[in-house]
Amino acid sequence: MTLQIISPSETASRMDRAFAPVQLGTVGDVGVLVFVAQGEINWHRHIDEDEIFLTHEGSVKINTQLGNTILRVGEALLIPKGVAHHSGATESAIVLLFRQQVMPERKNGHRKHLATGEEPPLKKIRFADVLSDSTPDYQPMKVAAMESHAMTVFTARGSGIEEESKTGGTMLYALYGELEIKLDSGKALLEQGQMTFLPRQTHYRLHAEKSAIVVRFEKE
């Protein structure tokens, strides 16, 4: 099996319109997309979908009815369904977007939710703050959840244990450093800023010559 190595930066370089997400892959019923942020997009809300924004390059300002923030590289924000928001960037930025896909069981409005504005303020995730010097290598730290999916981050150094990708597949994203993925049929290298999607029930082992920070997204 040959893994497809994806560079969000290369995909974004071919995009000629801001705030027009392009899908890079899927994990279960969640799409992983990339878009270019430049200028501003109007206020809106998703009444049936949670979203996670993760800045890949540059910085993007996200205003919501539950607070405002600026996301830089290595930072992410979960916006729950029903929360009004809009984003913008004075200079071009590249953003990864994790968004639930519309499924038949989610129709007819039975899952719709509108935020009242009285909910707690949204807090962005700084991946570097989640990991400390005392965090063991390859120890996944959960940073966000969408329905039955979870985003975790961990430090890779040396060789990890053999693992199996979950139902729906597993996304691996090299946030910092380089990461080698060893498979039964060969190996692949993720350079900094690249990602790949492992099909379900794929046996793999991770290895990093130098310290790397890895974001993983999969079903719990």
Coordinates of N, CA and C in Angstrom, one line a residue:
M1 N 0.8 -1.2 0.0 CA 0.0 0.0 0.0 C 0.9 1.2 0.0
T2 N 0.6 2.2 -0.9 CA 1.3 3.4 -0.9 C 0.4 4.6 -0.4
L3 N 0.9 5.3 0.6 CA 0.2 6.3 1.2 C 0.3 7.6 0.3
Q4 N -0.8 8.3 0.3 CA -0.8 9.6 -0.4 C -0.3 10.7 0.6
I5 N 0.8 11.4 0.3 CA 1.3 12.4 1.1 C 0.7 13.7 0.6
I6 N 0.0 14.5 1.4 CA -0.7 15.7 1.0 C -0.1 16.9 1.6
S7 N 0.2 17.9 0.8 CA 0.7 19.2 1.2 C -0.4 20.2 1.1
P8 N -1.0 20.7 2.3 CA -2.0 21.7 2.2 C -1.5 23.0 1.5
S9 N -0.2 23.3 1.7 CA 0.3 24.5 1.1 C 0.3 24.4 -0.4
E10 N 0.6 23.2 -1.0 CA 0.6 23.1 -2.4 C -0.8 23.2 -2.9
T11 N -1.8 22.5 -2.2 CA -3.2 22.6 -2.6 C -3.7 24.1 -2.6
A12 N -3.3 24.8 -1.6 CA -3.7 26.2 -1.4 C -3.1 27.1 -2.5
S13 N -1.9 26.7 -3.0 CA -1.3 27.5 -4.0 C -2.0 27.5 -5.4
R14 N -2.9 26.5 -5.5 CA -3.6 26.4 -6.8 C -5.0 26.9 -6.6
M15 N -5.4 27.5 -5.5 CA -6.7 28.0 -5.2 C -6.7 29.5 -5.6
D16 N -7.7 29.9 -6.3 CA -7.8 31.3 -6.8 C -8.9 32.1 -6.1
R17 N -9.5 31.5 -5.1 CA -10.7 32.2 -4.4 C -10.5 32.0 -2.9
A18 N -10.7 33.0 -2.2 CA -10.6 32.9 -0.7 C -11.9 32.3 -0.1
F19 N -11.7 31.7 1.0 CA -12.8 31.1 1.8 C -13.6 30.1 0.9
A20 N -12.9 29.4 0.1 CA -13.6 28.3 -0.8 C -12.9 27.0 -0.4
P21 N -13.4 26.3 0.6 CA -12.7 25.1 1.1 C -12.6 24.0 0.0
V22 N -11.5 23.3 0.0 CA -11.2 22.1 -0.9 C -11.0 20.9 0.1
Q23 N -11.7 19.8 -0.2 CA -11.5 18.7 0.7 C -10.2 17.9 0.4
L24 N -9.5 17.6 1.5 CA -8.2 16.9 1.3 C -8.4 15.4 1.6
G25 N -9.4 15.1 2.4 CA -9.7 13.7 2.8 C -10.8 13.6 3.8
T26 N -11.2 12.4 4.2 CA -12.2 12.2 5.2 C -11.8 11.2 6.2
V27 N -12.3 11.4 7.4 CA -12.1 10.5 8.5 C -13.5 10.2 9.0
G28 N -14.0 9.0 8.7 CA -15.4 8.7 9.1 C -16.3 9.6 8.3
D29 N -17.2 10.3 9.0 CA -18.1 11.3 8.4 C -17.6 12.7 8.5
V30 N -16.4 12.9 8.8 CA -15.8 14.2 9.0 C -14.9 14.5 7.8
G31 N -15.1 15.7 7.1 CA -14.2 16.1 6.1 C -13.1 16.9 6.6
V32 N -11.9 16.7 6.0 CA -10.7 17.6 6.4 C -10.5 18.4 5.1
L33 N -10.6 19.7 5.3 CA -10.6 20.7 4.1 C -9.5 21.7 4.4
V34 N -9.1 22.4 3.3 CA -8.2 23.5 3.4 C -8.8 24.7 2.7
F35 N -8.6 25.9 3.2 CA -9.0 27.1 2.5 C -8.0 28.2 2.7
V36 N -8.0 29.2 1.8 CA -7.2 30.4 2.0 C -8.0 31.5 2.6
A37 N -7.5 32.1 3.7 CA -8.2 33.2 4.3 C -7.6 34.5 3.9
Q38 N -8.3 35.4 3.3 CA -7.8 36.7 2.9 C -9.0 37.6 2.8
G39 N -9.0 38.8 3.4 CA -10.1 39.6 3.5 C -11.0 39.0 4.6
E40 N -12.4 39.2 4.4 CA -13.3 38.7 5.5 C -14.5 38.0 4.8
I41 N -15.0 37.0 5.6 CA -16.2 36.4 5.2 C -17.4 36.8 6.1
N42 N -18.6 36.8 5.7 CA -19.7 37.3 6.5 C -20.0 36.4 7.7
W43 N -20.7 37.0 8.6 CA -21.1 36.3 9.8 C -22.1 35.2 9.3
H44 N -22.0 34.0 10.0 CA -22.8 32.9 9.7 C -22.8 31.9 10.8
R45 N -23.6 30.9 10.8 CA -23.6 29.8 11.8 C -24.0 28.5 11.1
H46 N -23.5 27.4 11.7 CA -23.9 26.1 11.2 C -24.7 25.4 12.2
I47 N -26.0 25.2 11.9 CA -26.9 24.7 12.9 C -26.9 23.2 13.1
D48 N -26.1 22.6 12.3 CA -26.0 21.1 12.3 C -24.6 20.5 12.3
E49 N -23.6 21.4 12.4 CA -22.2 21.0 12.2 C -21.3 21.7 13.2
D50 N -20.5 20.9 13.9 CA -19.3 21.5 14.6 C -18.2 21.7 13.6
E51 N -17.3 22.6 13.9 CA -16.1 22.9 13.1 C -14.9 23.1 13.9
I52 N -13.8 22.6 13.4 CA -12.5 22.9 14.0 C -11.6 23.6 13.0
F53 N -11.1 24.8 13.4 CA -10.2 25.5 12.6 C -8.8 25.3 13.1
L54 N -7.8 25.0 12.2 CA -6.4 24.8 12.6 C -5.6 25.6 11.6
T55 N -4.8 26.6 12.1 CA -4.0 27.4 11.2 C -2.8 26.7 10.7
H56 N -2.6 26.6 9.4 CA -1.5 25.9 8.8 C -0.4 26.9 8.4
E57 N -0.7 28.0 7.9 CA 0.3 29.1 7.6 C -0.4 30.4 7.9
G58 N 0.4 31.4 8.4 CA 0.0 32.7 8.7 C -0.9 32.8 9.9
S59 N -1.8 33.7 10.0 CA -2.7 33.9 11.1 C -4.0 34.4 10.6
V60 N -5.1 34.0 11.3 CA -6.4 34.3 11.0 C -7.2 34.7 12.2
K61 N -8.0 35.8 12.1 CA -8.8 36.3 13.2 C -10.2 35.6 13.0
I62 N -10.7 35.1 14.2 CA -12.0 34.5 14.2 C -12.8 35.2 15.3
N63 N -13.9 35.8 14.9 CA -14.8 36.4 15.8 C -16.0 35.5 15.9
T64 N -16.5 35.3 17.2 CA -17.7 34.5 17.4 C -18.5 35.3 18.5
Q65 N -19.8 34.8 18.6 CA -20.6 35.4 19.6 C -20.2 35.0 21.0
L66 N -19.2 34.1 21.1 CA -18.7 33.7 22.4 C -17.3 34.1 22.6
G67 N -16.9 35.2 21.9 CA -15.5 35.7 22.0 C -14.7 35.7 20.7
N68 N -13.7 36.5 20.7 CA -12.8 36.6 19.5 C -11.4 36.1 19.8
T69 N -10.7 35.7 18.8 CA -9.4 35.2 19.0 C -8.6 35.3 17.6
I70 N -7.3 35.2 17.7 CA -6.4 35.1 16.6 C -5.7 33.8 16.6
L71 N -5.9 33.0 15.5 CA -5.2 31.7 15.5 C -4.0 31.8 14.6
R72 N -2.9 31.4 15.2 CA -1.6 31.3 14.5 C -1.2 29.9 14.3
V73 N -0.1 29.7 13.6 CA 0.4 28.3 13.4 C 0.5 27.5 14.7
G74 N 0.0 26.3 14.7 CA 0.1 25.5 15.9 C -1.1 25.8 16.9
E75 N -2.1 26.5 16.4 CA -3.3 26.8 17.3 C -4.5 26.4 16.5
A76 N -5.5 26.0 17.3 CA -6.8 25.6 16.7 C -8.0 26.1 17.6
L77 N -9.2 26.0 17.0 CA -10.4 26.5 17.7 C -11.5 25.6 17.3
L78 N -12.3 25.0 18.3 CA -13.5 24.3 18.0 C -14.7 25.2 18.2
I79 N -15.5 25.3 17.1 CA -16.7 26.2 17.1 C -17.9 25.2 17.1
P80 N -18.6 25.1 18.2 CA -19.7 24.2 18.3 C -20.9 24.7 17.3
K81 N -21.7 23.7 16.9 CA -22.9 24.0 16.1 C -23.7 25.1 16.8
G82 N -24.3 26.0 15.9 CA -25.1 27.0 16.5 C -24.5 28.3 16.9
V83 N -23.1 28.3 16.9 CA -22.4 29.5 17.3 C -22.1 30.4 16.1
A84 N -22.6 31.6 16.1 CA -22.3 32.5 15.0 C -20.9 32.9 15.0
H85 N -20.3 33.0 13.8 CA -18.9 33.4 13.7 C -18.5 33.9 12.3
H86 N -17.4 34.6 12.2 CA -16.8 34.9 10.9 C -15.3 35.1 11.1
S87 N -14.6 34.9 10.0 CA -13.2 34.9 10.0 C -12.6 35.9 9.0
G88 N -11.3 36.3 9.2 CA -10.7 37.2 8.2 C -9.2 37.2 8.4
A89 N -8.5 37.7 7.4 CA -7.1 37.8 7.5 C -6.6 39.0 6.6
T90 N -5.8 39.9 7.1 CA -5.3 41.0 6.3 C -4.3 40.5 5.3
E91 N -3.5 39.5 5.7 CA -2.6 38.8 4.7 C -3.0 37.4 4.5
S92 N -2.7 36.8 3.4 CA -3.1 35.5 3.1 C -2.7 34.5 4.1
A93 N -3.6 33.7 4.6 CA -3.3 32.6 5.5 C -4.0 31.3 5.0
I94 N -3.4 30.2 5.4 CA -3.9 28.9 5.0 C -4.5 28.2 6.3
V95 N -5.7 27.7 6.2 CA -6.4 27.2 7.3 C -6.9 25.8 7.0
L96 N -6.7 24.8 7.9 CA -7.4 23.5 7.8 C -8.7 23.6 8.6
L97 N -9.7 22.9 8.0 CA -11.0 23.0 8.5 C -11.6 21.5 8.6
F98 N -12.0 21.2 9.8 CA -12.6 19.9 10.1 C -14.1 20.1 10.3
R99 N -14.9 19.5 9.4 CA -16.3 19.8 9.4 C -17.1 18.5 9.2
Q100 N -18.1 18.3 10.0 CA -19.0 17.1 9.8 C -19.7 17.2 8.5
Q101 N -19.8 16.1 7.8 CA -20.5 16.0 6.6 C -22.0 15.8 6.8
V102 N -22.9 16.3 6.0 CA -24.3 16.1 6.2 C -24.7 14.6 5.9
M103 N -25.3 14.0 6.9 CA -25.7 12.6 6.8 C -27.2 12.5 6.9
P104 N -27.8 11.5 6.3 CA -29.3 11.4 6.3 C -29.9 11.5 7.7
E105 N -29.3 10.9 8.7 CA -29.9 10.9 10.1 C -29.8 12.3 10.7
R106 N -29.1 13.2 10.1 CA -29.0 14.6 10.6 C -30.0 15.5 10.0
K107 N -30.9 15.0 9.1 CA -31.8 15.9 8.5 C -33.1 16.2 9.4
N108 N -34.0 17.0 8.9 CA -35.3 17.2 9.5 C -35.1 18.1 10.8
G109 N -33.9 18.6 11.1 CA -33.7 19.6 12.1 C -33.7 19.0 13.5
H110 N -33.6 17.7 13.7 CA -33.7 17.2 15.1 C -32.4 17.4 15.9
R111 N -31.3 17.8 15.2 CA -30.1 18.0 15.9 C -29.7 19.5 15.9
K112 N -30.6 20.3 15.4 CA -30.3 21.7 15.3 C -30.2 22.4 16.6
H113 N -29.2 23.4 16.7 CA -29.0 24.0 18.0 C -28.6 25.5 17.7
L114 N -29.1 26.4 18.4 CA -28.7 27.8 18.3 C -28.2 28.3 19.6
A115 N -26.9 28.8 19.6 CA -26.3 29.3 20.8 C -27.1 30.6 21.3
T116 N -27.2 30.8 22.6 CA -27.8 31.9 23.2 C -26.9 33.1 23.4
G117 N -25.6 32.8 23.4 CA -24.6 33.8 23.8 C -24.3 33.8 25.3
E118 N -25.0 32.9 26.0 CA -24.7 32.8 27.5 C -23.8 31.7 27.8
E119 N -23.4 30.9 26.8 CA -22.4 29.8 27.0 C -21.0 30.3 27.3
P120 N -20.2 29.5 27.9 CA -18.8 29.9 28.3 C -18.1 30.4 27.0
P121 N -17.1 31.3 27.2 CA -16.3 31.8 26.1 C -15.5 30.6 25.4
L122 N -15.4 30.7 24.1 CA -14.6 29.7 23.4 C -13.1 29.9 23.7
K123 N -12.3 28.9 23.9 CA -10.9 29.0 24.1 C -10.1 28.3 23.0
K124 N -9.1 29.0 22.5 CA -8.3 28.3 21.4 C -7.4 27.3 22.1
I125 N -6.9 26.4 21.2 CA -6.0 25.4 21.6 C -4.6 25.7 21.2
R126 N -3.6 25.8 22.1 CA -2.2 26.0 21.7 C -1.6 24.6 21.9
F127 N -1.2 24.0 20.8 CA -0.7 22.6 20.9 C 0.6 22.6 21.8
A128 N 1.4 23.6 21.7 CA 2.7 23.6 22.4 C 2.4 23.7 23.9
D129 N 1.2 24.3 24.3 CA 0.9 24.3 25.8 C 0.4 23.0 26.3
V130 N -0.2 22.2 25.4 CA -0.8 20.9 25.8 C 0.4 19.9 26.2
L131 N 1.5 20.0 25.4 CA 2.6 19.1 25.6 C 3.6 19.8 26.5
S132 N 4.1 19.1 27.5 CA 5.1 19.6 28.4 C 6.3 18.7 28.3
D133 N 7.4 19.1 29.0 CA 8.6 18.3 29.0 C 8.4 16.9 29.7
S134 N 7.4 16.9 30.5 CA 7.2 15.6 31.3 C 6.2 14.7 30.6
T135 N 5.6 15.2 29.4 CA 4.6 14.3 28.7 C 5.4 13.3 28.0
P136 N 5.1 12.0 28.2 CA 5.9 10.9 27.5 C 5.7 11.0 26.0
D137 N 6.8 10.6 25.3 CA 6.7 10.5 23.9 C 5.6 9.6 23.4
Y138 N 4.9 9.9 22.4 CA 3.8 9.1 21.8 C 2.6 9.0 22.7
Q139 N 2.5 9.9 23.8 CA 1.3 9.9 24.6 C 0.3 10.9 24.1
P140 N -0.8 10.4 23.5 CA -1.7 11.3 22.8 C -2.5 12.2 23.9
M141 N -2.6 13.5 23.7 CA -3.3 14.4 24.5 C -4.5 14.9 23.7
K142 N -5.7 14.6 24.3 CA -6.9 15.0 23.6 C -7.1 16.5 23.7
V143 N -7.3 17.2 22.6 CA -7.5 18.6 22.6 C -8.9 19.1 22.1
A144 N -9.6 18.2 21.3 CA -10.9 18.6 20.8 C -11.7 17.3 20.4
A145 N -13.0 17.4 20.5 CA -13.9 16.3 20.1 C -15.1 16.8 19.3
M146 N -15.4 16.0 18.3 CA -16.6 16.3 17.5 C -17.4 15.0 17.4
E147 N -18.5 15.0 18.0 CA -19.3 13.8 18.0 C -18.5 12.6 18.5
S148 N -18.2 11.6 17.7 CA -17.4 10.4 18.1 C -16.0 10.5 17.6
H149 N -15.6 11.7 17.1 CA -14.2 11.9 16.6 C -13.4 12.7 17.6
A150 N -12.1 12.4 17.7 CA -11.2 13.2 18.6 C -10.0 13.6 17.9
M151 N -9.5 14.8 18.2 CA -8.2 15.4 17.8 C -7.3 15.3 18.9
T152 N -6.1 14.6 18.7 CA -5.1 14.5 19.7 C -3.8 15.1 19.2
V153 N -2.9 15.4 20.1 CA -1.6 15.8 19.7 C -0.5 15.1 20.6
F154 N 0.6 14.8 20.0 CA 1.6 14.1 20.8 C 3.0 14.4 20.2
T155 N 4.0 14.2 21.0 CA 5.4 14.3 20.6 C 5.9 12.9 20.1
A156 N 6.5 12.9 19.0 CA 7.1 11.7 18.4 C 8.7 11.9 18.5
R157 N 9.3 10.9 19.1 CA 10.8 10.9 19.2 C 11.2 9.4 19.3
G158 N 12.1 9.0 18.4 CA 12.4 7.6 18.4 C 11.3 6.8 17.7
S159 N 11.2 5.5 18.1 CA 10.1 4.7 17.5 C 9.0 4.5 18.5
G160 N 7.8 4.5 18.0 CA 6.6 4.3 18.8 C 6.2 2.8 18.7
I161 N 5.1 2.4 19.3 CA 4.6 1.1 19.3 C 3.8 0.8 18.0
E162 N 3.6 -0.4 17.7 CA 2.7 -0.7 16.5 C 1.3 -0.4 16.9
E163 N 0.6 0.3 16.0 CA -0.8 0.7 16.2 C -1.6 0.3 15.0
E164 N -2.9 0.4 15.1 CA -3.9 0.1 14.0 C -4.8 1.3 13.9
S165 N -5.0 1.8 12.7 CA -5.9 2.9 12.4 C -7.3 2.5 12.8
K166 N -8.1 3.5 13.2 CA -9.4 3.2 13.7 C -10.4 3.1 12.6
T167 N -11.6 2.7 13.0 CA -12.8 2.7 12.0 C -13.0 4.1 11.5
G168 N -13.1 4.2 10.2 CA -13.2 5.5 9.5 C -11.9 6.0 9.1
G169 N -10.7 5.3 9.5 CA -9.4 5.8 9.1 C -8.8 6.7 10.1
T170 N -7.6 7.1 9.9 CA -6.8 8.0 10.8 C -6.1 9.0 10.0
M171 N -6.2 10.3 10.4 CA -5.4 11.3 9.8 C -4.2 11.6 10.6
L172 N -3.0 11.7 10.0 CA -1.8 12.1 10.7 C -1.2 13.4 10.0
Y173 N -0.9 14.4 10.8 CA -0.4 15.7 10.3 C 0.8 16.1 11.1
A174 N 1.9 16.3 10.4 CA 3.2 16.7 11.0 C 3.2 18.2 11.2
L175 N 2.9 18.6 12.4 CA 2.8 20.0 12.7 C 4.2 20.6 12.7
Y176 N 5.1 19.9 13.4 CA 6.5 20.4 13.5 C 7.4 19.1 13.3
G177 N 8.5 19.3 12.6 CA 9.4 18.2 12.4 C 9.0 17.2 11.3
E178 N 9.8 16.1 11.2 CA 9.5 15.0 10.2 C 9.1 13.8 10.9
L179 N 8.3 13.0 10.2 CA 7.7 11.8 10.8 C 7.7 10.6 9.8
E180 N 8.3 9.5 10.2 CA 8.3 8.3 9.3 C 7.2 7.4 9.7
I181 N 6.4 6.9 8.7 CA 5.3 6.0 9.0 C 5.7 4.7 8.4
K182 N 5.9 3.7 9.2 CA 6.3 2.3 8.8 C 5.1 1.4 8.6
L183 N 4.9 0.8 7.5 CA 3.8 0.0 7.2 C 4.3 -1.4 6.9
D184 N 3.4 -2.4 6.9 CA 3.8 -3.8 6.5 C 4.4 -3.8 5.1
S185 N 3.9 -2.9 4.2 CA 4.3 -2.9 2.8 C 5.3 -1.9 2.5
G186 N 5.9 -1.2 3.5 CA 6.9 -0.2 3.2 C 6.8 0.9 4.2
K187 N 7.3 2.1 3.8 CA 7.2 3.3 4.7 C 7.0 4.5 3.9
A188 N 6.7 5.6 4.6 CA 6.4 6.9 4.0 C 6.9 8.0 4.9
L189 N 7.3 9.1 4.4 CA 7.9 10.2 5.2 C 6.9 11.4 5.1
L190 N 6.5 11.9 6.3 CA 5.8 13.1 6.4 C 6.8 14.2 6.8
E191 N 6.9 15.2 5.9 CA 7.7 16.4 6.2 C 6.8 17.4 6.9
Q192 N 7.5 18.4 7.6 CA 6.7 19.4 8.3 C 5.6 20.0 7.5
G193 N 4.4 20.0 8.0 CA 3.3 20.6 7.2 C 2.6 19.7 6.3
Q194 N 3.0 18.4 6.3 CA 2.3 17.5 5.4 C 1.4 16.5 6.2
M195 N 0.4 15.9 5.5 CA -0.5 15.0 6.2 C -0.8 13.8 5.3
T196 N -1.4 12.8 5.9 CA -1.8 11.6 5.2 C -3.0 11.0 5.9
F197 N -3.7 10.2 5.2 CA -4.9 9.5 5.7 C -4.7 8.0 5.6
L198 N -4.7 7.3 6.7 CA -4.5 5.8 6.8 C -5.9 5.2 6.7
P199 N -6.0 4.2 5.7 CA -7.3 3.5 5.7 C -7.5 2.7 7.0
R200 N -8.8 2.4 7.2 CA -9.1 1.7 8.4 C -8.4 0.4 8.5
Q201 N -8.0 0.0 9.8 CA -7.4 -1.2 10.1 C -6.0 -1.4 9.4
T202 N -5.3 -0.3 9.3 CA -4.0 -0.3 8.8 C -3.0 -0.4 10.0
H203 N -2.1 -1.3 9.9 CA -1.1 -1.5 11.0 C 0.1 -0.6 10.6
Y204 N 0.5 0.2 11.6 CA 1.6 1.2 11.4 C 2.4 1.4 12.6
R205 N 3.6 1.9 12.4 CA 4.5 2.3 13.5 C 5.2 3.6 13.1
L206 N 5.2 4.5 14.0 CA 5.8 5.9 13.8 C 7.2 6.0 14.3
H207 N 8.0 6.7 13.6 CA 9.4 6.9 14.0 C 9.8 8.4 13.6
A208 N 10.5 9.0 14.5 CA 11.0 10.3 14.3 C 12.5 10.4 14.8
E209 N 13.4 10.7 13.9 CA 14.8 10.8 14.3 C 15.0 11.9 15.3
K210 N 14.4 13.1 15.0 CA 14.4 14.2 15.9 C 13.0 14.4 16.4
S211 N 12.8 15.2 17.5 CA 11.5 15.5 18.0 C 10.5 16.1 17.0
A212 N 9.3 15.5 16.9 CA 8.3 16.0 16.0 C 7.0 16.1 16.8
I213 N 6.1 17.1 16.4 CA 4.8 17.2 17.0 C 3.8 16.8 16.0
V214 N 2.9 15.9 16.4 CA 2.0 15.3 15.4 C 0.6 15.5 15.9
V215 N -0.3 15.9 15.0 CA -1.7 16.0 15.2 C -2.4 14.7 14.6
R216 N -3.2 14.1 15.4 CA -3.9 12.9 14.9 C -5.4 13.1 15.0
F217 N -6.2 12.7 14.0 CA -7.6 12.9 14.1 C -8.3 11.5 13.7
E218 N -9.2 11.0 14.5 CA -9.8 9.7 14.2 C -11.0 9.5 15.1
K219 N -11.7 8.4 14.9 CA -12.8 8.1 15.7 C -12.3 7.6 17.1
E220 N -13.0 7.9 18.1 CA -12.6 7.5 19.5 C -12.9 6.0 19.7

